[in-house]
PDB file of C-alpha atoms and ligand atoms in Angstrom:
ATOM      1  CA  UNK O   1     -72.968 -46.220 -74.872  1.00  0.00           C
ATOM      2  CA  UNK O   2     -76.138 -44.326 -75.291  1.00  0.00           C
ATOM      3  CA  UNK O   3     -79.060 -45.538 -73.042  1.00  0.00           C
ATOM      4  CA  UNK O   4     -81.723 -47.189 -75.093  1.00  0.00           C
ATOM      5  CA  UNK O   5     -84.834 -48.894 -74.023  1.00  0.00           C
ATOM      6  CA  UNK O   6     -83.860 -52.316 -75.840  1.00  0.00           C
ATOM      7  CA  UNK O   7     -80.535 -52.301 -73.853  1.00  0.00           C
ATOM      8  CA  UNK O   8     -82.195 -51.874 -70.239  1.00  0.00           C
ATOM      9  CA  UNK O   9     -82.438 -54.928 -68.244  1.00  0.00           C
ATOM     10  CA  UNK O  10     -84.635 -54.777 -64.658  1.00  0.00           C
ATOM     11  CA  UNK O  11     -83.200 -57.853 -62.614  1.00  0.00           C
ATOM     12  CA  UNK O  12     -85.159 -58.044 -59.073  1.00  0.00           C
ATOM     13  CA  UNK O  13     -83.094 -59.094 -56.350  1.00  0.00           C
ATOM     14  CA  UNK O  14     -85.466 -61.547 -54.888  1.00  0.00           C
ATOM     15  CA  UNK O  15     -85.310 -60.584 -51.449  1.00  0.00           C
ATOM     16  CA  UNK O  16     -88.222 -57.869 -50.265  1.00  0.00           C
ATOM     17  CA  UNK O  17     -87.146 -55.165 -52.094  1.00  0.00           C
ATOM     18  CA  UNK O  18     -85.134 -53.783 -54.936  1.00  0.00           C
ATOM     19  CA  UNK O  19     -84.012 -54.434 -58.356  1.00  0.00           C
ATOM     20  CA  UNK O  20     -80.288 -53.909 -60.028  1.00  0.00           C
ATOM     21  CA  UNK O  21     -80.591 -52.080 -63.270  1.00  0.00           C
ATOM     22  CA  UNK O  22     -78.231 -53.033 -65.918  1.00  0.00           C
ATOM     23  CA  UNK O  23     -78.158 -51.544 -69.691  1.00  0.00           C
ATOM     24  CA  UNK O  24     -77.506 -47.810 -68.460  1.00  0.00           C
ATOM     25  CA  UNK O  25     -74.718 -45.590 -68.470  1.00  0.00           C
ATOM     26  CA  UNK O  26     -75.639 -42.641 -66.111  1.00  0.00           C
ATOM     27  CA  UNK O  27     -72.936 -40.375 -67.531  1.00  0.00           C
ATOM     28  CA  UNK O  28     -75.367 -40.155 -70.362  1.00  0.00           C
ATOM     29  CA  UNK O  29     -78.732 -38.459 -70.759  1.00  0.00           C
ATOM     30  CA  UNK O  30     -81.582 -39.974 -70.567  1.00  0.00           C
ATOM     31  CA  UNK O  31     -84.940 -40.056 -73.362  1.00  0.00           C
ATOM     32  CA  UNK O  32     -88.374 -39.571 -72.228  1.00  0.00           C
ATOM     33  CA  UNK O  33     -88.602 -43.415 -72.973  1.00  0.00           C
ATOM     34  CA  UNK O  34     -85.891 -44.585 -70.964  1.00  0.00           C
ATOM     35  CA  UNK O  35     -86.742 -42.271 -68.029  1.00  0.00           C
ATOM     36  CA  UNK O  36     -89.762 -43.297 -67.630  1.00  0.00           C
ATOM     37  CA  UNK O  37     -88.815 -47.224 -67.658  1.00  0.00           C
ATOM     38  CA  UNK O  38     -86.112 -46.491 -64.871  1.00  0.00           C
ATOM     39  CA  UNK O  39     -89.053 -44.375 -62.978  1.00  0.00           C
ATOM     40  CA  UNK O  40     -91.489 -47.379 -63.243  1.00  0.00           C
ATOM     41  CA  UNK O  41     -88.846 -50.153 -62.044  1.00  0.00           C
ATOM     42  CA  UNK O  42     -88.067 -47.332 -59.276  1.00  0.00           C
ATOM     43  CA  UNK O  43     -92.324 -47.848 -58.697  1.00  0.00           C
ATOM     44  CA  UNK O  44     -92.495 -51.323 -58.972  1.00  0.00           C
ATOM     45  CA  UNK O  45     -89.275 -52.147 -57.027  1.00  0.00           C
ATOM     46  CA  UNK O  46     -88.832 -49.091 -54.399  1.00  0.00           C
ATOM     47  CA  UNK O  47     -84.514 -49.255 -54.593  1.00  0.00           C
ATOM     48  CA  UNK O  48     -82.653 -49.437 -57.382  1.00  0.00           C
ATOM     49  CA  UNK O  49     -78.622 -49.728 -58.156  1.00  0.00           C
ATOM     50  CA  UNK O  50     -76.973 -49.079 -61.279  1.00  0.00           C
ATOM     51  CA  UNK O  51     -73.282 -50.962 -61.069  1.00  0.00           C
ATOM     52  CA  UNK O  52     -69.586 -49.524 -62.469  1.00  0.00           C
ATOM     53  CA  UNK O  53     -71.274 -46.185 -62.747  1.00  0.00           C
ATOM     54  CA  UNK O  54     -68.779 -43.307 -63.894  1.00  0.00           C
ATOM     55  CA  UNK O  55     -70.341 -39.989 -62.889  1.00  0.00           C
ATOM     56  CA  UNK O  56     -69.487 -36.025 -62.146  1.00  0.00           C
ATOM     57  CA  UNK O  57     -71.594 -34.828 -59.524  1.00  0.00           C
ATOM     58  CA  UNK O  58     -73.486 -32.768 -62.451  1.00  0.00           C
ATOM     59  CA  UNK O  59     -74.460 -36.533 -63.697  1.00  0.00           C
ATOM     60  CA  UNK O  60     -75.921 -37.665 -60.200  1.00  0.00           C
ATOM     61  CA  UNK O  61     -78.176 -34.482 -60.304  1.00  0.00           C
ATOM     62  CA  UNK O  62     -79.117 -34.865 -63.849  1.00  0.00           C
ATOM     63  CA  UNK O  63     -80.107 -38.476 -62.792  1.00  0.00           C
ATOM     64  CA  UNK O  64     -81.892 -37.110 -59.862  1.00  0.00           C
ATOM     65  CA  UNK O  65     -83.748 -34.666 -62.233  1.00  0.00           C
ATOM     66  CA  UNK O  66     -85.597 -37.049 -64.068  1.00  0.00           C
ATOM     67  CA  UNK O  67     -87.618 -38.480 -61.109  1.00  0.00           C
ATOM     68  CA  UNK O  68     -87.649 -35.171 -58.816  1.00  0.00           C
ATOM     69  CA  UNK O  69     -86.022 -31.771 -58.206  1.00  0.00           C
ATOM     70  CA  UNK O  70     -82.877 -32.311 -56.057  1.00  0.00           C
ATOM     71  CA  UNK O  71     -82.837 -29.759 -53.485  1.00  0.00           C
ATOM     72  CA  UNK O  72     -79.515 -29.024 -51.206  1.00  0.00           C
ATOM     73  CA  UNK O  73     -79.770 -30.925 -47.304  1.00  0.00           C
ATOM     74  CA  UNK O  74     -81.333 -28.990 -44.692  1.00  0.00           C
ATOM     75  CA  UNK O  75     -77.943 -29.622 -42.921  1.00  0.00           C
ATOM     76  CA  UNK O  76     -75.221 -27.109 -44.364  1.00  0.00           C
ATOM     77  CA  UNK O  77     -72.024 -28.505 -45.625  1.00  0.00           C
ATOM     78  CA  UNK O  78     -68.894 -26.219 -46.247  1.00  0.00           C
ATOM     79  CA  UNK O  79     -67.716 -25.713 -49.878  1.00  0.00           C
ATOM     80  CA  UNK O  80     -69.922 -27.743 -51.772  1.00  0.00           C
ATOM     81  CA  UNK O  81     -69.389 -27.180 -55.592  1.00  0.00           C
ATOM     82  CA  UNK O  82     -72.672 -28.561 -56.894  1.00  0.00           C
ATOM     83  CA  UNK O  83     -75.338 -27.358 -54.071  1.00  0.00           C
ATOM     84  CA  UNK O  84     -77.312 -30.791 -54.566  1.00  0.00           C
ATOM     85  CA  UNK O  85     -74.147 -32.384 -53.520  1.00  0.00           C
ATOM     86  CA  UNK O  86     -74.554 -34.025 -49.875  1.00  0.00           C
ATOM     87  CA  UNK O  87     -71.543 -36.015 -48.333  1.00  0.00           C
ATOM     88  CA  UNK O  88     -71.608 -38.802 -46.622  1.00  0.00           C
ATOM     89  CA  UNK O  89     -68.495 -39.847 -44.495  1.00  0.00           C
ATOM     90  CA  UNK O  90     -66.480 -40.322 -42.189  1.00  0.00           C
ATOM     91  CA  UNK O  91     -63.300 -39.113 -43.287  1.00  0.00           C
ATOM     92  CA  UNK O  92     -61.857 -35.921 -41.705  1.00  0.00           C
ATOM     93  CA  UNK O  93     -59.526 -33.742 -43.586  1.00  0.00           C
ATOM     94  CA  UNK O  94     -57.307 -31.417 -41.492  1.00  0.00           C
ATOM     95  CA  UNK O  95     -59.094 -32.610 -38.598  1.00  0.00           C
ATOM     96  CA  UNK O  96     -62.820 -31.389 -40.184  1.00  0.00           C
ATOM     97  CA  UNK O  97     -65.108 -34.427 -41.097  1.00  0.00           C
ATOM     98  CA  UNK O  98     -66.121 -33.871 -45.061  1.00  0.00           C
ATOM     99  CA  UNK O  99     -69.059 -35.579 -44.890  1.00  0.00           C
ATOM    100  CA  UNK O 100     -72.190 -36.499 -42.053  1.00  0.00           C
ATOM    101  CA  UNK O 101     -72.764 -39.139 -40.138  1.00  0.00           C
ATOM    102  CA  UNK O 102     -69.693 -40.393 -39.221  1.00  0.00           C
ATOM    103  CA  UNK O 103     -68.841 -44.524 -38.945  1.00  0.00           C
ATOM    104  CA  UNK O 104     -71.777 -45.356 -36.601  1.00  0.00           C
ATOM    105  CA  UNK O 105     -75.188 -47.728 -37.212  1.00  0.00           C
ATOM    106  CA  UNK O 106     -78.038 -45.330 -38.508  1.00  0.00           C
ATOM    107  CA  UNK O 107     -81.232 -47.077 -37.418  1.00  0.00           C
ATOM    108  CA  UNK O 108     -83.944 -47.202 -39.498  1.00  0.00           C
ATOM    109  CA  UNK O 109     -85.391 -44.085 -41.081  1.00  0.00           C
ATOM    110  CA  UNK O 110     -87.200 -42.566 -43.871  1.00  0.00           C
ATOM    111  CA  UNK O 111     -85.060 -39.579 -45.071  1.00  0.00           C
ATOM    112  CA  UNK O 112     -85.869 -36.544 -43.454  1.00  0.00           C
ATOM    113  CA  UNK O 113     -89.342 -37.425 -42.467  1.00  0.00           C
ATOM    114  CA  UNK O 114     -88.973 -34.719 -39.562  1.00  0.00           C
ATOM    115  CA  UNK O 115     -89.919 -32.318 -42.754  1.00  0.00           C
ATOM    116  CA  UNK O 116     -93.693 -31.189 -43.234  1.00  0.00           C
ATOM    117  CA  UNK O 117     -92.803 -32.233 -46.983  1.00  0.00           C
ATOM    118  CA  UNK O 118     -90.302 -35.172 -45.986  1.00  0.00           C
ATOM    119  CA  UNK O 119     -88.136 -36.844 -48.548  1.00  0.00           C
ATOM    120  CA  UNK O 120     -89.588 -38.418 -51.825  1.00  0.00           C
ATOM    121  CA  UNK O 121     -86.267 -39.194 -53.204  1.00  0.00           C
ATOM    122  CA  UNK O 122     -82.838 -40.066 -52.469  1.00  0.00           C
ATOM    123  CA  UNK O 123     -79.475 -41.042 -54.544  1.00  0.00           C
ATOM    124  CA  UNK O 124     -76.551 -42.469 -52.806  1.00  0.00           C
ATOM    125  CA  UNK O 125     -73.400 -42.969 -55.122  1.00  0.00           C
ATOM    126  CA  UNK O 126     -70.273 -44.778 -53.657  1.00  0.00           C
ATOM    127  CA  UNK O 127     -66.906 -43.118 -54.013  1.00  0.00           C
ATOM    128  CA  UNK O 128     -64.755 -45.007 -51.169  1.00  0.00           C
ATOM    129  CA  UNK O 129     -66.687 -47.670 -49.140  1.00  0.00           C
ATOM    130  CA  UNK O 130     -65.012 -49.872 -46.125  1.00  0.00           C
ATOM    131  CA  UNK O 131     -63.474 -53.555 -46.213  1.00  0.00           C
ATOM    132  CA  UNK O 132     -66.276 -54.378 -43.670  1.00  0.00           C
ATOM    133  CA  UNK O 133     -69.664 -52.977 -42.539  1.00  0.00           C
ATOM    134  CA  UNK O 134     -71.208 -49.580 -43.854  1.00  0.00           C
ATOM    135  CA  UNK O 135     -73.999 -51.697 -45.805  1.00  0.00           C
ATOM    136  CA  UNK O 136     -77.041 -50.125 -46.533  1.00  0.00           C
ATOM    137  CA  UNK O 137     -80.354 -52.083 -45.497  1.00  0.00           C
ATOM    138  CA  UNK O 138     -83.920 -51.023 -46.561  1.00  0.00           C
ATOM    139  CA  UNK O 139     -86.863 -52.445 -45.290  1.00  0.00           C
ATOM    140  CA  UNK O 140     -90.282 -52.628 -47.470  1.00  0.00           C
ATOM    141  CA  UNK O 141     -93.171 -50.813 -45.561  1.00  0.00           C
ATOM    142  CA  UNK O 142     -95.814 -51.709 -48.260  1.00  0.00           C
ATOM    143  CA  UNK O 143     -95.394 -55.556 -47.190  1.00  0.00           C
ATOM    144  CA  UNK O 144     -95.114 -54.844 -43.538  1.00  0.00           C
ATOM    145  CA  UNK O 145     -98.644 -52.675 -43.756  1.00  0.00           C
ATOM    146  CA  UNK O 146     -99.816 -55.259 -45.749  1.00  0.00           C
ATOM    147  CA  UNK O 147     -98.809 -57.926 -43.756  1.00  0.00           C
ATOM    148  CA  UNK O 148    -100.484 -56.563 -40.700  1.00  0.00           C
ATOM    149  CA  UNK O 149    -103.897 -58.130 -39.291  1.00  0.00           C
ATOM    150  CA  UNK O 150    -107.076 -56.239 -39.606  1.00  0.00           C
ATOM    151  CA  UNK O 151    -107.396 -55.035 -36.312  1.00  0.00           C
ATOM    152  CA  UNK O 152    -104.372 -53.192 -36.306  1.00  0.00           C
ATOM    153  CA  UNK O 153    -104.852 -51.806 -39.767  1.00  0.00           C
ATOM    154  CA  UNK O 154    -108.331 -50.683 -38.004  1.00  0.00           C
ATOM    155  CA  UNK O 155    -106.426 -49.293 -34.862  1.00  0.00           C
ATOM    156  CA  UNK O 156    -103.306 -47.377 -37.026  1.00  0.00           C
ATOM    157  CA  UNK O 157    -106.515 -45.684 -39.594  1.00  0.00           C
ATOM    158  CA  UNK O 158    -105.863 -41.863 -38.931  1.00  0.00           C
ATOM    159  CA  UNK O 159    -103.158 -42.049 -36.461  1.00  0.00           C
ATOM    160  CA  UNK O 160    -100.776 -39.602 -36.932  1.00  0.00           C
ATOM    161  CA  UNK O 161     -97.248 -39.492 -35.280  1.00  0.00           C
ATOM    162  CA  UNK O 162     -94.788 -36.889 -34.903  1.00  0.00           C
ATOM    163  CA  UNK O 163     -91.411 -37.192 -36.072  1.00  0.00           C
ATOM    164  CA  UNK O 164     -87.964 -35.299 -35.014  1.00  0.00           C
ATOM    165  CA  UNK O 165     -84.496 -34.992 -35.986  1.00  0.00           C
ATOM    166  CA  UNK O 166     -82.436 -35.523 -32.858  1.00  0.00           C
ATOM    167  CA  UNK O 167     -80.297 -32.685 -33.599  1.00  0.00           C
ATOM    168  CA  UNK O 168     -82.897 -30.098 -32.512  1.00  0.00           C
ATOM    169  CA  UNK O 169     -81.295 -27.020 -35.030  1.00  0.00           C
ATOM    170  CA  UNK O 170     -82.055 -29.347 -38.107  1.00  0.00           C
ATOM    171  CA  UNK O 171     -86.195 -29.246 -36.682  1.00  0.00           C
ATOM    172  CA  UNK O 172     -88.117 -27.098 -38.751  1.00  0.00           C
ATOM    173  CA  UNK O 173     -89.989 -24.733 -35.979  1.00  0.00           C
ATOM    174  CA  UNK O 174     -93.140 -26.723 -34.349  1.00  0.00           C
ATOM    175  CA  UNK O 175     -94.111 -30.099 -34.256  1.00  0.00           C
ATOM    176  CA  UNK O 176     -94.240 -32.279 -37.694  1.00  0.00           C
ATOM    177  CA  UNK O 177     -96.651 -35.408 -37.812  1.00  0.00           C
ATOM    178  CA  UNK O 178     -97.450 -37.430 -40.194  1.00  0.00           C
ATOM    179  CA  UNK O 179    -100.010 -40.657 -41.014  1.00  0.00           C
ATOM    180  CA  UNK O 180     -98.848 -43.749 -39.467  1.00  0.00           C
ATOM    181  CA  UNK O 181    -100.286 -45.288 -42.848  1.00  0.00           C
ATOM    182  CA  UNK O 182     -99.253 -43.224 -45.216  1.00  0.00           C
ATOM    183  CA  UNK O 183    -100.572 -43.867 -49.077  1.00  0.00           C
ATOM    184  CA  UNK O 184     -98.121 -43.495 -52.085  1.00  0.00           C
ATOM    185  CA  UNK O 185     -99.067 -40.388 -54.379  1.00  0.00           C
ATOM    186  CA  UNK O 186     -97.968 -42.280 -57.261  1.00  0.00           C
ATOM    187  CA  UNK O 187     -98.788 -46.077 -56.756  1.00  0.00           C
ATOM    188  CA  UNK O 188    -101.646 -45.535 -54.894  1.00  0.00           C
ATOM    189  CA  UNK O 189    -100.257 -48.336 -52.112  1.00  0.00           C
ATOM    190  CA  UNK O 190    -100.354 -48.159 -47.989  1.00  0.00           C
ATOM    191  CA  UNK O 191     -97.400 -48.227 -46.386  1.00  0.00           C
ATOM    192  CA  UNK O 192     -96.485 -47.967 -42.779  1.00  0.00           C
ATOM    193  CA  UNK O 193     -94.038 -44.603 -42.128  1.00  0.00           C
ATOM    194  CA  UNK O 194     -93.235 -44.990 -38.487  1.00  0.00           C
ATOM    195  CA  UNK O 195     -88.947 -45.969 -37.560  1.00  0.00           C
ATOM    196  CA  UNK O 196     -87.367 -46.517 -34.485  1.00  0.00           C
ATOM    197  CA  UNK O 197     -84.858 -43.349 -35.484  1.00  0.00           C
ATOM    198  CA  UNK O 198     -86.866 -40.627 -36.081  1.00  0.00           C
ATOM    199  CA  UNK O 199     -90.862 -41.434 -34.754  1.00  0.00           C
ATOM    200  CA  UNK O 200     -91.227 -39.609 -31.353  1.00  0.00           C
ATOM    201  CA  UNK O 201     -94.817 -40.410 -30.346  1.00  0.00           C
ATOM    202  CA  UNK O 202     -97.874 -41.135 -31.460  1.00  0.00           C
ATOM    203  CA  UNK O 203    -100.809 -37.775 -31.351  1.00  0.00           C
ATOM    204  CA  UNK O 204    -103.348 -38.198 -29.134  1.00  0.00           C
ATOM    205  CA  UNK O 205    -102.145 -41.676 -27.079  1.00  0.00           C
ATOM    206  CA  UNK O 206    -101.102 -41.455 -23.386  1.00  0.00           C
ATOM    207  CA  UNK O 207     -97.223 -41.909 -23.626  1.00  0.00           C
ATOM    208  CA  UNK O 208     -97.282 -45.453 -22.417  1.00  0.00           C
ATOM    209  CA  UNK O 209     -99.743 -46.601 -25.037  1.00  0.00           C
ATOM    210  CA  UNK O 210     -97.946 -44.540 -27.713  1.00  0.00           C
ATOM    211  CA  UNK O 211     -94.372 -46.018 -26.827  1.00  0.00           C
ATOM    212  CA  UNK O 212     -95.811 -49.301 -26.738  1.00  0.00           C
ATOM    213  CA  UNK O 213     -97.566 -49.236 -30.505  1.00  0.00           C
ATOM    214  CA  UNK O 214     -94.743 -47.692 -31.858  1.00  0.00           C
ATOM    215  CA  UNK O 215     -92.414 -50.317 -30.340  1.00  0.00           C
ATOM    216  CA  UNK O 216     -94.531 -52.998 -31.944  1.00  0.00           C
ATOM    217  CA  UNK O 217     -94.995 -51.084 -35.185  1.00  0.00           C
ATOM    218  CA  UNK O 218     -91.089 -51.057 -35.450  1.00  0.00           C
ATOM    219  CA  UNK O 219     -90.376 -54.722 -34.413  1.00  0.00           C
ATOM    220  CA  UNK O 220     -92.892 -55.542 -36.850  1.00  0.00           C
ATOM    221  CA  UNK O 221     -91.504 -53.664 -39.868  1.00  0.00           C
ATOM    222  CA  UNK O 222     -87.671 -54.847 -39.020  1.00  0.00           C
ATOM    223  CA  UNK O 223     -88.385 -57.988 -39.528  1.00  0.00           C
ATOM    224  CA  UNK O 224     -85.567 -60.077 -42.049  1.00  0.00           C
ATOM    225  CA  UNK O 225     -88.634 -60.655 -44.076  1.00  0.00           C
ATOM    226  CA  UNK O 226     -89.297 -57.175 -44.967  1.00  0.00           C
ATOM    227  CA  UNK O 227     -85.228 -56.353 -44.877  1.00  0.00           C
ATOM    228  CA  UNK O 228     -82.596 -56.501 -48.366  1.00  0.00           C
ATOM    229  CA  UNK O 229     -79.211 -55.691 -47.917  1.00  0.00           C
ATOM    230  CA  UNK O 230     -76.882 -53.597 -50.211  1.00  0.00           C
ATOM    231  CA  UNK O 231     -73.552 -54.546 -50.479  1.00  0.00           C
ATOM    232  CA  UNK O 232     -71.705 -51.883 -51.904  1.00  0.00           C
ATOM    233  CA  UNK O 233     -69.382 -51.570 -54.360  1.00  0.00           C
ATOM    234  CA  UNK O 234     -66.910 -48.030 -55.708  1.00  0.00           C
ATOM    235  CA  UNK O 235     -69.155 -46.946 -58.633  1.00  0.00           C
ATOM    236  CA  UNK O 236     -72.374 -48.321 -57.134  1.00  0.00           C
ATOM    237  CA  UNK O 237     -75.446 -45.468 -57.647  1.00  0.00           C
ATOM    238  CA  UNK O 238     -78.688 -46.201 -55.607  1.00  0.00           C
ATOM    239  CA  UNK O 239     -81.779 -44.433 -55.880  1.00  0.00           C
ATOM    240  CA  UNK O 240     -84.983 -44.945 -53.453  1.00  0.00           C
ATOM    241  CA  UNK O 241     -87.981 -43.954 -52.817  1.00  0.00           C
ATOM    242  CA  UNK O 242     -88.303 -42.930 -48.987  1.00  0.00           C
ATOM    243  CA  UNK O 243     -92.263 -43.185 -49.087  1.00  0.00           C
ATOM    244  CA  UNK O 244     -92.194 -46.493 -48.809  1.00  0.00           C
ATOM    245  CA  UNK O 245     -89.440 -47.466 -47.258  1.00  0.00           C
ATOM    246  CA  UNK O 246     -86.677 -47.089 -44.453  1.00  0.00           C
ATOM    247  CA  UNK O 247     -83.600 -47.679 -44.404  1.00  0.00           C
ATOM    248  CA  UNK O 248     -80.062 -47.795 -42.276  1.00  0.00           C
ATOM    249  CA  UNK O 249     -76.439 -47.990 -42.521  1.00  0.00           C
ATOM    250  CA  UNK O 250     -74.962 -50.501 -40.939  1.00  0.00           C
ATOM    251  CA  UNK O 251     -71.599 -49.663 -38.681  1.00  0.00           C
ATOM    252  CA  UNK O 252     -67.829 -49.593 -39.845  1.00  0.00           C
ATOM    253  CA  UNK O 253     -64.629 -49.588 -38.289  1.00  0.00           C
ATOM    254  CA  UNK O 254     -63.691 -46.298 -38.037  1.00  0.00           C
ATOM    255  CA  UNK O 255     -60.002 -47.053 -39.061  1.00  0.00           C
ATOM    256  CA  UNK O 256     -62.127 -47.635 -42.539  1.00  0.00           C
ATOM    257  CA  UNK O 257     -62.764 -44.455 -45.334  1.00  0.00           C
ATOM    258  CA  UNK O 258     -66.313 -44.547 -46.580  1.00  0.00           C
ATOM    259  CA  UNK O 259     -67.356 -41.739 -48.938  1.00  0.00           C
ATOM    260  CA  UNK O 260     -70.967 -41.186 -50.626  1.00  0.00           C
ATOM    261  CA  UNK O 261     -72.263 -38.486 -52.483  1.00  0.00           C
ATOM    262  CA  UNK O 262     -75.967 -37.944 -51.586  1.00  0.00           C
ATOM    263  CA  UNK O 263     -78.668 -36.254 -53.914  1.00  0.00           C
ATOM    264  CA  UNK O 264     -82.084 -35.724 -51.610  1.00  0.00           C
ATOM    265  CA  UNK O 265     -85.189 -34.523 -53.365  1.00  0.00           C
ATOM    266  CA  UNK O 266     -87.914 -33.621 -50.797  1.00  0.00           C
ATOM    267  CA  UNK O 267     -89.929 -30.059 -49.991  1.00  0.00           C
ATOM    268  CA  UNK O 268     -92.772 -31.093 -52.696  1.00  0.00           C
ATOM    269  CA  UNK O 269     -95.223 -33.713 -50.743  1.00  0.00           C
ATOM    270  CA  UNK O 270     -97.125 -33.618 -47.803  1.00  0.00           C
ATOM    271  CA  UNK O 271     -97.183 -37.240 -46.897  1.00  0.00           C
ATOM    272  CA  UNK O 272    -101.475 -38.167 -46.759  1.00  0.00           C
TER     273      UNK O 272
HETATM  274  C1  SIN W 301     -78.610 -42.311 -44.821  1.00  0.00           C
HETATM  275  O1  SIN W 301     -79.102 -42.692 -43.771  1.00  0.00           O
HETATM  276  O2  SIN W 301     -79.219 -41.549 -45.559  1.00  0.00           O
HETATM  277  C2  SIN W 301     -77.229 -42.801 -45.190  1.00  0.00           C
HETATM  278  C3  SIN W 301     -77.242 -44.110 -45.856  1.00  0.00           C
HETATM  279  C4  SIN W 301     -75.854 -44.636 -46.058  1.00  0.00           C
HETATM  280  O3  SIN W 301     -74.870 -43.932 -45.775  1.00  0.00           O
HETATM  281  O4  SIN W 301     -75.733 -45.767 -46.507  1.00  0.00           O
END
């Protein structure tokens, strides 16, 4: 099948974010035309999927390449044949885990917003995935800024927190903060970029204060209203935009084999 515009079909998923993509065989390149549809739902709609996907790991970075340059994770992996190529898993091999992460809950996060230019972009394509758990969730952070009162959209204006990895060796040197309210470069939308995972404090509050706006910030954008939940499926490819959103995975028996290969564009954008 080559991708056409006539063949694409954008089908929201009616819950706060996200939209399934059908008409598109990722395999295959990609016009001008049809690039720039799939970049628009990716606007409109913040997380895409793309179902019964068949793709090399040149074809996720090919995919990647039309939105953003992927760039290898700031984490090193051994042997990885295609540099863009991050895995995510929990299956060891000879007693060395191929992948990150492991089988535990990931709490909300934007991807590596402990980077001065965090993540813009990230792919996620599913090669194994367990019989229970290991969802992905992702929360909307335009409709929780939006959904805020005034006075606290006064109080956040300017605020700037600081966010770090909890490995320290993955920390660039110093300390990175960014806007509490950060506004998309391309959309032109507010969205909170604070998460319980990777937000440390807020600049310039006395720690209790700081703890305490950050805890409400949090509670506030992991609301279910602001949450959808991926279900995956083997051949599933998802691609988000991190600038305004968060997401985690949910846990998984470790007994259970879940492998993901990750593209992660970021190093580009200073979040304003
Ligand atoms: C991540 O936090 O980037 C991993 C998401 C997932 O494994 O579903």
């Amino acid at each position: 099948m080559s991708n056409t515009l006539q063949h694409i079909e954008v089908i929201p998923t009616g819950g706060a974010l996200g939209a399934e993509i059908k008409g598109v065989d990722v395999s295959q390149s990609f016009s001008p035309a049809v690039s720039a549809a799939v970049h628009q739902a990716l606007l409109d709609h913040c997380v895409l999927y793309f179902r019964d996907q068949h793709i090399s790991d040149e074809d996720q970075v090919r995919f990647t390449r039309y939105f953003g340059e992927p760039v290898p994770h700031v984490r090193k992996q051994q042997d990885r044949r295609v540099k863009e190529i991050f895995i995510i898993s929990n299956v060891k091999e000879n007693g060395e885990a191929i992948g990150a992460l492991g089988n535990a809950d990931i709490s909300f996060h934007s991807d590596l917003s402990y980077m001065p230019e965090p993540g813009t972009l990230s792919t996620l394509y599913a090669i194994e995935i367990p019989r229970t758990g290991g969802e992905t969730l992702w929360c909307n952070c335009y409709a929780a800024y939006e959904a805020l009162d005034e006075t606290m959209k006064t109080r956040l204006a300017g605020l700037r927190a600081v966010h770090r990895h909890y490995v320290e060796d993955q920390n660039p040197p110093g300390h990175v903060a960014h806007p509490v309210v950060r506004i998309h470069s391309e959309t032109g939308r507010q969205s909170l970029y604070v998460g319980p995972h990777l937000t440390k404090y807020i600049v310039g509050l006395q720690e209790e204060e700081s703890d305490e706006l950050l805890k409400t910030l949090c509670t506030h954008v992991m609301q279910p209203r602001f949450i959808w939940t991926h279900e995956w499926r083997v051949d599933d490819l998802v691609i988000w935009d991190n600038r305004p959103t968060m997401h985690r995975r949910a846990p998984f028996p470790e007994t259970e084999r879940r492998i993901m290969k990750r593209t992660q564009v970021f190093g580009h954008e200073i979040p304003v």
